[in-house]
XYZ file of N, CA and C in Angstrom:
588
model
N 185.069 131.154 -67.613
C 184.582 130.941 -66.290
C 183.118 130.519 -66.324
N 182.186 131.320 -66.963
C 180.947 130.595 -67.278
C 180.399 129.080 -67.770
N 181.466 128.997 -68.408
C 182.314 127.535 -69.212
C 181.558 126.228 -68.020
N 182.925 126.827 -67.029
C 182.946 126.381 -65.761
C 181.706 125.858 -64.894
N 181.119 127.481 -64.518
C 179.917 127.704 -63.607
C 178.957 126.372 -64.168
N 178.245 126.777 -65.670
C 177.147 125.802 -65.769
C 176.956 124.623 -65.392
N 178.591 123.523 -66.060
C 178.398 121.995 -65.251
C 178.578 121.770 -63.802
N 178.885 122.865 -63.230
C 179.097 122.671 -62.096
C 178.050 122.531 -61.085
N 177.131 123.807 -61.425
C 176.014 124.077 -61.228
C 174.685 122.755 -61.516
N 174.918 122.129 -63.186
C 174.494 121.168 -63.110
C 174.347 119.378 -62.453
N 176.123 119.658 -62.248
C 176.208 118.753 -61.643
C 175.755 118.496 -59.721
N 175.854 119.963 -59.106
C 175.389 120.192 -57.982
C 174.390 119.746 -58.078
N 173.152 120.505 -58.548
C 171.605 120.322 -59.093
C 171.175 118.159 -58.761
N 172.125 117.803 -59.341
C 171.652 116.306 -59.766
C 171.944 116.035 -58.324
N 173.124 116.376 -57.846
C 173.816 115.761 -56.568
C 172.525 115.971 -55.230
N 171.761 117.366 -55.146
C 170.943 117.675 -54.394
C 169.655 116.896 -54.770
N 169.326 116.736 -55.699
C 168.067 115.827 -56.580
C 168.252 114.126 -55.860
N 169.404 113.856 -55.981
C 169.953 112.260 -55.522
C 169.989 112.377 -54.424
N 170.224 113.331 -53.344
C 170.454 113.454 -51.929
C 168.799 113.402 -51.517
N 168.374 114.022 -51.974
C 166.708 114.675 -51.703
C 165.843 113.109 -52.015
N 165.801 112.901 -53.123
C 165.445 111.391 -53.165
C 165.840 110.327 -52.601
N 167.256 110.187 -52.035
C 167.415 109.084 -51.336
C 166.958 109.298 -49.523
N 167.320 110.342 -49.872
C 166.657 111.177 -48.186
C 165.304 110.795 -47.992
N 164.087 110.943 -48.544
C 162.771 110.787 -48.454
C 162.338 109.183 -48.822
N 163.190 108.306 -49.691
C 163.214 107.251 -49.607
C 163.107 106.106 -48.872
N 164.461 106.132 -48.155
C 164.844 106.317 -46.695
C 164.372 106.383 -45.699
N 163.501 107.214 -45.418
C 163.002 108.168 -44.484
C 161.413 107.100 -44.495
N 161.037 107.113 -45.861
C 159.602 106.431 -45.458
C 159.954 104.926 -45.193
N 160.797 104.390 -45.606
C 161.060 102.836 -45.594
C 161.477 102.096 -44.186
N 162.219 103.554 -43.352
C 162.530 103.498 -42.367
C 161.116 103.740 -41.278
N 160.196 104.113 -41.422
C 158.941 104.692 -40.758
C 157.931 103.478 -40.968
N 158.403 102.863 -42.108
C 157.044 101.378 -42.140
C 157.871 100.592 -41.219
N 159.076 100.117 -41.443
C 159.696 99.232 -40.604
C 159.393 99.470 -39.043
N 159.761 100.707 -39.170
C 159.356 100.791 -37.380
C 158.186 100.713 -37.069
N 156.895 101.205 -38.188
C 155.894 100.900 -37.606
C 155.331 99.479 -37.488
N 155.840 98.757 -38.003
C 155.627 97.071 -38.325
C 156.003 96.581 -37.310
N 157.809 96.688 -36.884
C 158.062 96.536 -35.703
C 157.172 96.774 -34.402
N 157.261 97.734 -34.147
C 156.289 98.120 -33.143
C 154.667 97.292 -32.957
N 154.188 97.372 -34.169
C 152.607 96.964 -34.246
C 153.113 95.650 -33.940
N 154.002 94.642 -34.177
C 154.603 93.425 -34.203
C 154.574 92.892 -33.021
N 155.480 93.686 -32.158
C 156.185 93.748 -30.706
C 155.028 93.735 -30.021
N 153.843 94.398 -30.077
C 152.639 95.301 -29.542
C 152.080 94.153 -29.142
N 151.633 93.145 -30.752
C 150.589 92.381 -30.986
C 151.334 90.819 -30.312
N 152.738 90.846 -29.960
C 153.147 89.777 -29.328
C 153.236 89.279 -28.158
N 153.203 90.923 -27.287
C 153.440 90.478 -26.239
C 152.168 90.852 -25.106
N 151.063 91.321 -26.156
C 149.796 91.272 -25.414
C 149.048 89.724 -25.115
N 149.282 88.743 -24.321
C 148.001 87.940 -24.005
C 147.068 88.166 -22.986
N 145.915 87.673 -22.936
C 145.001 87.733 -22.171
C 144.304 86.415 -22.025
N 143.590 86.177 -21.119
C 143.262 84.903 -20.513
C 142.111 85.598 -19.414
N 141.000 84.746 -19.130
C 139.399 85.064 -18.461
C 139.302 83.577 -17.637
N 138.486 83.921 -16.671
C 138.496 83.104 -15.562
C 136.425 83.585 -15.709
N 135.576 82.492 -15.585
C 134.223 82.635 -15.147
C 134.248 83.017 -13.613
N 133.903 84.003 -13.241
C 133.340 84.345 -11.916
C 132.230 83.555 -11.122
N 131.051 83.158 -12.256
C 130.188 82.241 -11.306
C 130.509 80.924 -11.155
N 131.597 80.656 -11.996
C 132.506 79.068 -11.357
C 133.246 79.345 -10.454
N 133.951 80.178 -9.747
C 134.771 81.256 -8.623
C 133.507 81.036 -7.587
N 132.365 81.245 -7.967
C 131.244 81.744 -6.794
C 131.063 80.703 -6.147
N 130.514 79.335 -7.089
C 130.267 78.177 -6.704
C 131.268 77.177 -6.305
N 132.343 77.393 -7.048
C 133.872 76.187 -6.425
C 135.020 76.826 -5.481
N 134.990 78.253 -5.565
C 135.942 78.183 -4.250
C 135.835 78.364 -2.909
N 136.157 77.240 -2.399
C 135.973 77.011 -1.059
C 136.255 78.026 -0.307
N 137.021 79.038 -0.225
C 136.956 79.891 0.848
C 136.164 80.962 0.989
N 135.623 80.977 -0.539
C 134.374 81.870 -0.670
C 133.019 81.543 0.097
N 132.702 79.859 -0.225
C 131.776 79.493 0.296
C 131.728 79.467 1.941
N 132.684 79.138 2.391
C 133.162 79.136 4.022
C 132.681 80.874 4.566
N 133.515 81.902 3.266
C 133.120 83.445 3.815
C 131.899 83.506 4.053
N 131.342 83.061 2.752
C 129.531 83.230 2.596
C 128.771 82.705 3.969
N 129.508 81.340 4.297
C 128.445 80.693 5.374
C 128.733 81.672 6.952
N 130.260 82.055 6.383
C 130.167 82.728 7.919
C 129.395 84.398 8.162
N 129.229 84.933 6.892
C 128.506 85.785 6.445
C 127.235 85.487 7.323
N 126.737 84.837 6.519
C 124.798 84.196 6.811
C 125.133 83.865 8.201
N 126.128 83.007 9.186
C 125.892 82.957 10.378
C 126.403 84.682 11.257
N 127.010 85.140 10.487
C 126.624 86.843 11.293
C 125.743 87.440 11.154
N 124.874 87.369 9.883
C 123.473 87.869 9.569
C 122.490 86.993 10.380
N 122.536 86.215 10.572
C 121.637 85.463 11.845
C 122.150 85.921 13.583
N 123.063 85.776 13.549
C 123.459 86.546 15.222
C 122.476 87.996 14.936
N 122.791 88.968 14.111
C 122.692 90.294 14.010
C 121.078 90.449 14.267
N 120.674 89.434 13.333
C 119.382 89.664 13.243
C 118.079 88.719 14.361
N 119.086 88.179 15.110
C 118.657 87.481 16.307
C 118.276 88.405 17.297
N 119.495 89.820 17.711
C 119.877 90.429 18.938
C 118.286 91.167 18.268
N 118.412 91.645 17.144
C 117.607 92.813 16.494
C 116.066 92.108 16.906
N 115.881 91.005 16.522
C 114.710 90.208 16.465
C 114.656 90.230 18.040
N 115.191 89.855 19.226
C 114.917 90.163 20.682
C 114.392 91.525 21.080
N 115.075 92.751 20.492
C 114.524 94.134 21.177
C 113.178 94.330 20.781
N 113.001 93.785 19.348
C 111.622 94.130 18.463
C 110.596 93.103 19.626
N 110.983 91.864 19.709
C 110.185 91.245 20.929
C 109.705 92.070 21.834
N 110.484 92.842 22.351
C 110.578 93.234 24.000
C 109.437 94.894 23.521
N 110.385 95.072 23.059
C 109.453 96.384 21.906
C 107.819 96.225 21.671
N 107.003 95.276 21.282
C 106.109 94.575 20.848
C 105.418 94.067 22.334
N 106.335 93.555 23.191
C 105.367 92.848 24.781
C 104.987 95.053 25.606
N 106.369 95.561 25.393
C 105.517 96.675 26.077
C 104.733 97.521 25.328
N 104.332 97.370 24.157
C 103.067 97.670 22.949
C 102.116 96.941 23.237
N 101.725 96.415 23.653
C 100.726 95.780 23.883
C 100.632 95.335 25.189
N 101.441 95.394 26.546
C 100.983 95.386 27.368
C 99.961 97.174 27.788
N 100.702 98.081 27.274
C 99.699 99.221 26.973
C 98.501 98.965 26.401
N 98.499 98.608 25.713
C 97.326 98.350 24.808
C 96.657 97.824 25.585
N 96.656 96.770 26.590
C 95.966 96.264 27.267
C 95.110 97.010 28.438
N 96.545 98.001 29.053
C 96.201 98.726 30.058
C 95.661 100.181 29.991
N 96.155 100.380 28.732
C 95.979 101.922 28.735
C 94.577 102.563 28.710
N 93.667 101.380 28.841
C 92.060 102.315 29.253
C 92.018 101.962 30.957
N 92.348 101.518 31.625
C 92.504 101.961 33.177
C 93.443 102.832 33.617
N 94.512 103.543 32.686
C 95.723 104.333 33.230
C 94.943 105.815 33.256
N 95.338 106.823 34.065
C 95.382 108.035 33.806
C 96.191 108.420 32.792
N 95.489 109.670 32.381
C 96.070 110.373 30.905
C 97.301 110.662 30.700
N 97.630 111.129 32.322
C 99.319 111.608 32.390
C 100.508 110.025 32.457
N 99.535 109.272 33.041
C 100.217 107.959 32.821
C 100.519 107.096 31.542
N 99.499 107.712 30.614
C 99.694 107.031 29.171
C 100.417 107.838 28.655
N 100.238 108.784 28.799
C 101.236 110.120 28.039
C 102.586 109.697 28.585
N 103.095 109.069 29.755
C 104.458 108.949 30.612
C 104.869 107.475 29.339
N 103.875 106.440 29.233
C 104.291 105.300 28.627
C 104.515 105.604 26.726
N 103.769 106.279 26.756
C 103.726 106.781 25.121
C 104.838 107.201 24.911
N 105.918 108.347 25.633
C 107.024 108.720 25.342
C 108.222 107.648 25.755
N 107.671 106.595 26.590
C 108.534 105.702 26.674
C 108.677 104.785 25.541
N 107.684 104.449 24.875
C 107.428 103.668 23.620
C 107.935 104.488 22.588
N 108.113 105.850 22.338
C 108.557 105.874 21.434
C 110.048 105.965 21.300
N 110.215 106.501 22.523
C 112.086 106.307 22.566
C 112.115 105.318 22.400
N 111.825 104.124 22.856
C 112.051 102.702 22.966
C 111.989 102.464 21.094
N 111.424 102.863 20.459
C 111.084 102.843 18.903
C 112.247 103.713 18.522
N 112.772 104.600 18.820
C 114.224 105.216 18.009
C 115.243 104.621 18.404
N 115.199 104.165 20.189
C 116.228 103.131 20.050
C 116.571 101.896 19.073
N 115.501 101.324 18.933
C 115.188 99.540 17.958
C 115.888 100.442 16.697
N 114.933 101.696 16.030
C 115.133 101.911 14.922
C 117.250 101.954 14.714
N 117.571 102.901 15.551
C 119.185 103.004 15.484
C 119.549 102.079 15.599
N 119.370 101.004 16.305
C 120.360 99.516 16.669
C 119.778 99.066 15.155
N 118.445 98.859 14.672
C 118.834 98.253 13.528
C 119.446 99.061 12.625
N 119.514 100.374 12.241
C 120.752 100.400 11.482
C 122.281 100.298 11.684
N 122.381 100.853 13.101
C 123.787 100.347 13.459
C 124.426 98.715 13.079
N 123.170 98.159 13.556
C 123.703 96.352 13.395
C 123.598 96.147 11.550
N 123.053 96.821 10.795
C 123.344 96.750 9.673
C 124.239 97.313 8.375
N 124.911 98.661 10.074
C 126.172 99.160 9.310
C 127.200 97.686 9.535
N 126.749 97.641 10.942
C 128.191 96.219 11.194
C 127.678 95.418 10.013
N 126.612 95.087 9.583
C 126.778 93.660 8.950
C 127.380 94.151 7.480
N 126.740 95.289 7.081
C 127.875 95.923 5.672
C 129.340 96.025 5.732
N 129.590 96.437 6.536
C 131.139 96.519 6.896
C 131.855 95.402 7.054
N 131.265 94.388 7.702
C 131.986 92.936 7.777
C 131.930 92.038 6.550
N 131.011 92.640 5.807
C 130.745 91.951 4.624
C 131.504 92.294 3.626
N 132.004 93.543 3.699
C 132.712 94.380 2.802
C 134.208 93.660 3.142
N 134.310 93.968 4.029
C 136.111 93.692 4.384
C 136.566 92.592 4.233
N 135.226 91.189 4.361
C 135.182 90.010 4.029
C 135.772 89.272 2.124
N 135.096 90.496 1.990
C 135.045 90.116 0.081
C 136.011 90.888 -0.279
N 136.471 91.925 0.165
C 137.798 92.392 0.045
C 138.746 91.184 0.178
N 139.159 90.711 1.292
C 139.827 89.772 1.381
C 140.314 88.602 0.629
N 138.417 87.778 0.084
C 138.456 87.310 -1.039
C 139.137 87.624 -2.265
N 138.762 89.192 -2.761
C 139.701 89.279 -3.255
C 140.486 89.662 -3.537
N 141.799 90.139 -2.210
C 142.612 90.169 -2.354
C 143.136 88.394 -2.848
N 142.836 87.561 -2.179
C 143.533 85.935 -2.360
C 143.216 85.427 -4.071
N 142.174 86.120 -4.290
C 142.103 85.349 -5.782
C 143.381 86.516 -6.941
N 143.049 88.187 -6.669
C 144.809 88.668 -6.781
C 145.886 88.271 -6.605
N 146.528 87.821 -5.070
C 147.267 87.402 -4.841
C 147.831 85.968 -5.713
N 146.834 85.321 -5.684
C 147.317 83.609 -6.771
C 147.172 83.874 -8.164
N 146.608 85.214 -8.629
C 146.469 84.837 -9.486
C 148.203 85.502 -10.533
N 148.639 86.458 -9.500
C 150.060 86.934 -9.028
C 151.198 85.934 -9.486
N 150.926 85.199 -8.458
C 151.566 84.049 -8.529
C 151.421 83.110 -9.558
N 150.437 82.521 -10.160
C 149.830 81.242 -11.449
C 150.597 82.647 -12.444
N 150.449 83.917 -12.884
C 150.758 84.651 -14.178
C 152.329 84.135 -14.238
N 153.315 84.250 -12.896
C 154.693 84.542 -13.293
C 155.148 83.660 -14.044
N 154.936 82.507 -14.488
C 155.204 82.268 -16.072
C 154.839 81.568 -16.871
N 153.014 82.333 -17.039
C 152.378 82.295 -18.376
C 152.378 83.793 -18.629
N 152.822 84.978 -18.388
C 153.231 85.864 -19.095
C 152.050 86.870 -19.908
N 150.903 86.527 -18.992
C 149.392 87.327 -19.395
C 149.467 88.503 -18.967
N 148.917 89.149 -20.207
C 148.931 91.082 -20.053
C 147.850 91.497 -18.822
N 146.840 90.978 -19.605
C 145.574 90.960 -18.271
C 144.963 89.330 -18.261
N 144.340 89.460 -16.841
C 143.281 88.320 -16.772
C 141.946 88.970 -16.392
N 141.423 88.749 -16.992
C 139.372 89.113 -16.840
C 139.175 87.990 -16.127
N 137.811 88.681 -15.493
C 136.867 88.149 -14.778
C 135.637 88.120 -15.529
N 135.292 86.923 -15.921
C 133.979 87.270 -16.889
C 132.606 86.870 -16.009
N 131.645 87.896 -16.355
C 130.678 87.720 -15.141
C 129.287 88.058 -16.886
N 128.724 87.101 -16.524
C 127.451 87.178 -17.179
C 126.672 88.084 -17.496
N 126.758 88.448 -18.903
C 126.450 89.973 -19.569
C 127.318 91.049 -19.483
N 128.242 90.476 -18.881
C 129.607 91.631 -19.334
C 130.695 91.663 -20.452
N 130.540 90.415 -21.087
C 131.860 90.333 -22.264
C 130.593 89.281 -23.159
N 130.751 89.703 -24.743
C 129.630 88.689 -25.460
C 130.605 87.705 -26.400
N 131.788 87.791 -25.973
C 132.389 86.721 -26.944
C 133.873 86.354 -26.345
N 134.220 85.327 -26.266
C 135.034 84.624 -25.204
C 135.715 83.246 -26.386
N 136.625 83.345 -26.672
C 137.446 82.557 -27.109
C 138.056 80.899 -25.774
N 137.118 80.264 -25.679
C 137.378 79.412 -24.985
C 138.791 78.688 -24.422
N 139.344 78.888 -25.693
C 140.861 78.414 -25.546
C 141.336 79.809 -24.399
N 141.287 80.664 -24.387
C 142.375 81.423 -23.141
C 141.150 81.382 -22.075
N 140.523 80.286 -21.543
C 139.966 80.385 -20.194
C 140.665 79.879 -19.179
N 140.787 79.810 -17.863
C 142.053 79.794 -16.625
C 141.237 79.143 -15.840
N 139.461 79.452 -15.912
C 139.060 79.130 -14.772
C 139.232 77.748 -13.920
N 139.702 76.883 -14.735
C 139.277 75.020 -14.013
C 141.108 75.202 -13.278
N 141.776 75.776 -13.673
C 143.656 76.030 -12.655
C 142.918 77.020 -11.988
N 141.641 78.314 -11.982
C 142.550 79.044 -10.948
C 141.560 78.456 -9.692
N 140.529 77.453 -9.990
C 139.811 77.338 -8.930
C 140.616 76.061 -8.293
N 141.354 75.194 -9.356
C 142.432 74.127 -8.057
C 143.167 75.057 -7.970
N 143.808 75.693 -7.951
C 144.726 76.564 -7.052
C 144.317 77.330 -5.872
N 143.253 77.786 -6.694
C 142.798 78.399 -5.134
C 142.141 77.505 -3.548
N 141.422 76.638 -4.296
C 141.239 75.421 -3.219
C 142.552 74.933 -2.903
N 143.420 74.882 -3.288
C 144.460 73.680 -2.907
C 145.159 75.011 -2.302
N 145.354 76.407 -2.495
C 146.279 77.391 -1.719
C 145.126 77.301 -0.106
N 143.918 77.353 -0.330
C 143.123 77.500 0.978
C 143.314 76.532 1.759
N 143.034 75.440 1.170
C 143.158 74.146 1.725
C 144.860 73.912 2.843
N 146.205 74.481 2.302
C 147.406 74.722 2.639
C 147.198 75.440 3.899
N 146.563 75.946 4.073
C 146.844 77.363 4.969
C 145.676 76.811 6.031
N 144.369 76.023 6.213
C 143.812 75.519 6.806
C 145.080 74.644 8.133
């Protein structure tokens, strides 16, 4: 029976030795592949593509149209503002003129009128410069939502992971070949231009 036991035993031994080695074999050959795969897959289906922002600033037309209508609300705003400061300024100095013939209680009556009249100006100009932030804000929002929106549309099939916006001193090296900007600014003129 011992006879027996030993080759048996030996032969088990080899069988677990061959299992164990082909197991870990296996095992790593199978772990590069997938990682190759993967790094493969990863590195294929990432592109990216950059658009200049200050060519965006200067060529698209609906920007420039926002901008001008911008500057003509900052001129209304600062027109109304520029009238009270007028009016503000004629009863400053019509005091000034008068206020050595007034009685004391009479300058004291105009003094508190001048200065309310001065917290009023002061609040309207910040109020009129919350409006002009706020319109300005919701304005360029808009913007860009439309340069999102097309640019939505121009990706569905060139198949870009991301698109950058490259703005001067923010990225120091730019592979010229994936730039978008000269399509996304005819697109965007020619989508504005549509909708005009």
């Amino acid at each position: 029976m011992k006879n027996f036991l030993l080759p048996l035993n030996i032969v088990l031994l080899i069988a677990v030795g061959v299992l164990f080695f082909l197991h870990f074999s296996t095992n790593k050959t199978t772990t590069k592949a997938t990682t190759a795969t993967t790094t493969s897959a990863a590195a294929g289906t990432l592109k990216m593509a950059y658009f200049e922002m200050d060519s965006i600033d200067n060529n698209y037309q609906y920007l420039k149209d926002v901008r001008a209508e911008l500057k003509s609300k900052q001129q209304e705003l600062g027109g109304q503002l520029n009238q009270l400061k007028s009016r503000y300024m004629e009863k400053v100095n019509k005091y000034k003129g008068e206020a050595q013939t007034m009685t004391q209680e009479r300058q004291q009556v105009i003094e508190q009128e001048l200065m309310n009249d001065q917290k009023v100006l002061a609040n309207k100009e910040q109020s009129l410069d919350l409006e002009m932030q706020d319109v300005q804000f919701k304005k360029m929002q808009d913007v860009n939502r439309k340069i999102e929106a097309y640019l939505k549309e121009y990706n569905k099939d060139k198949g870009y992971s991301y698109i950058i916006a490259n703005q001067p001193g923010s990225i120091y090296y730019i592979d010229p070949a994936f730039d978008i900007t000269s399509d996304l600014i005819k697109g965007l003129n020619g989508t504005y231009k549509k909708k005009e």
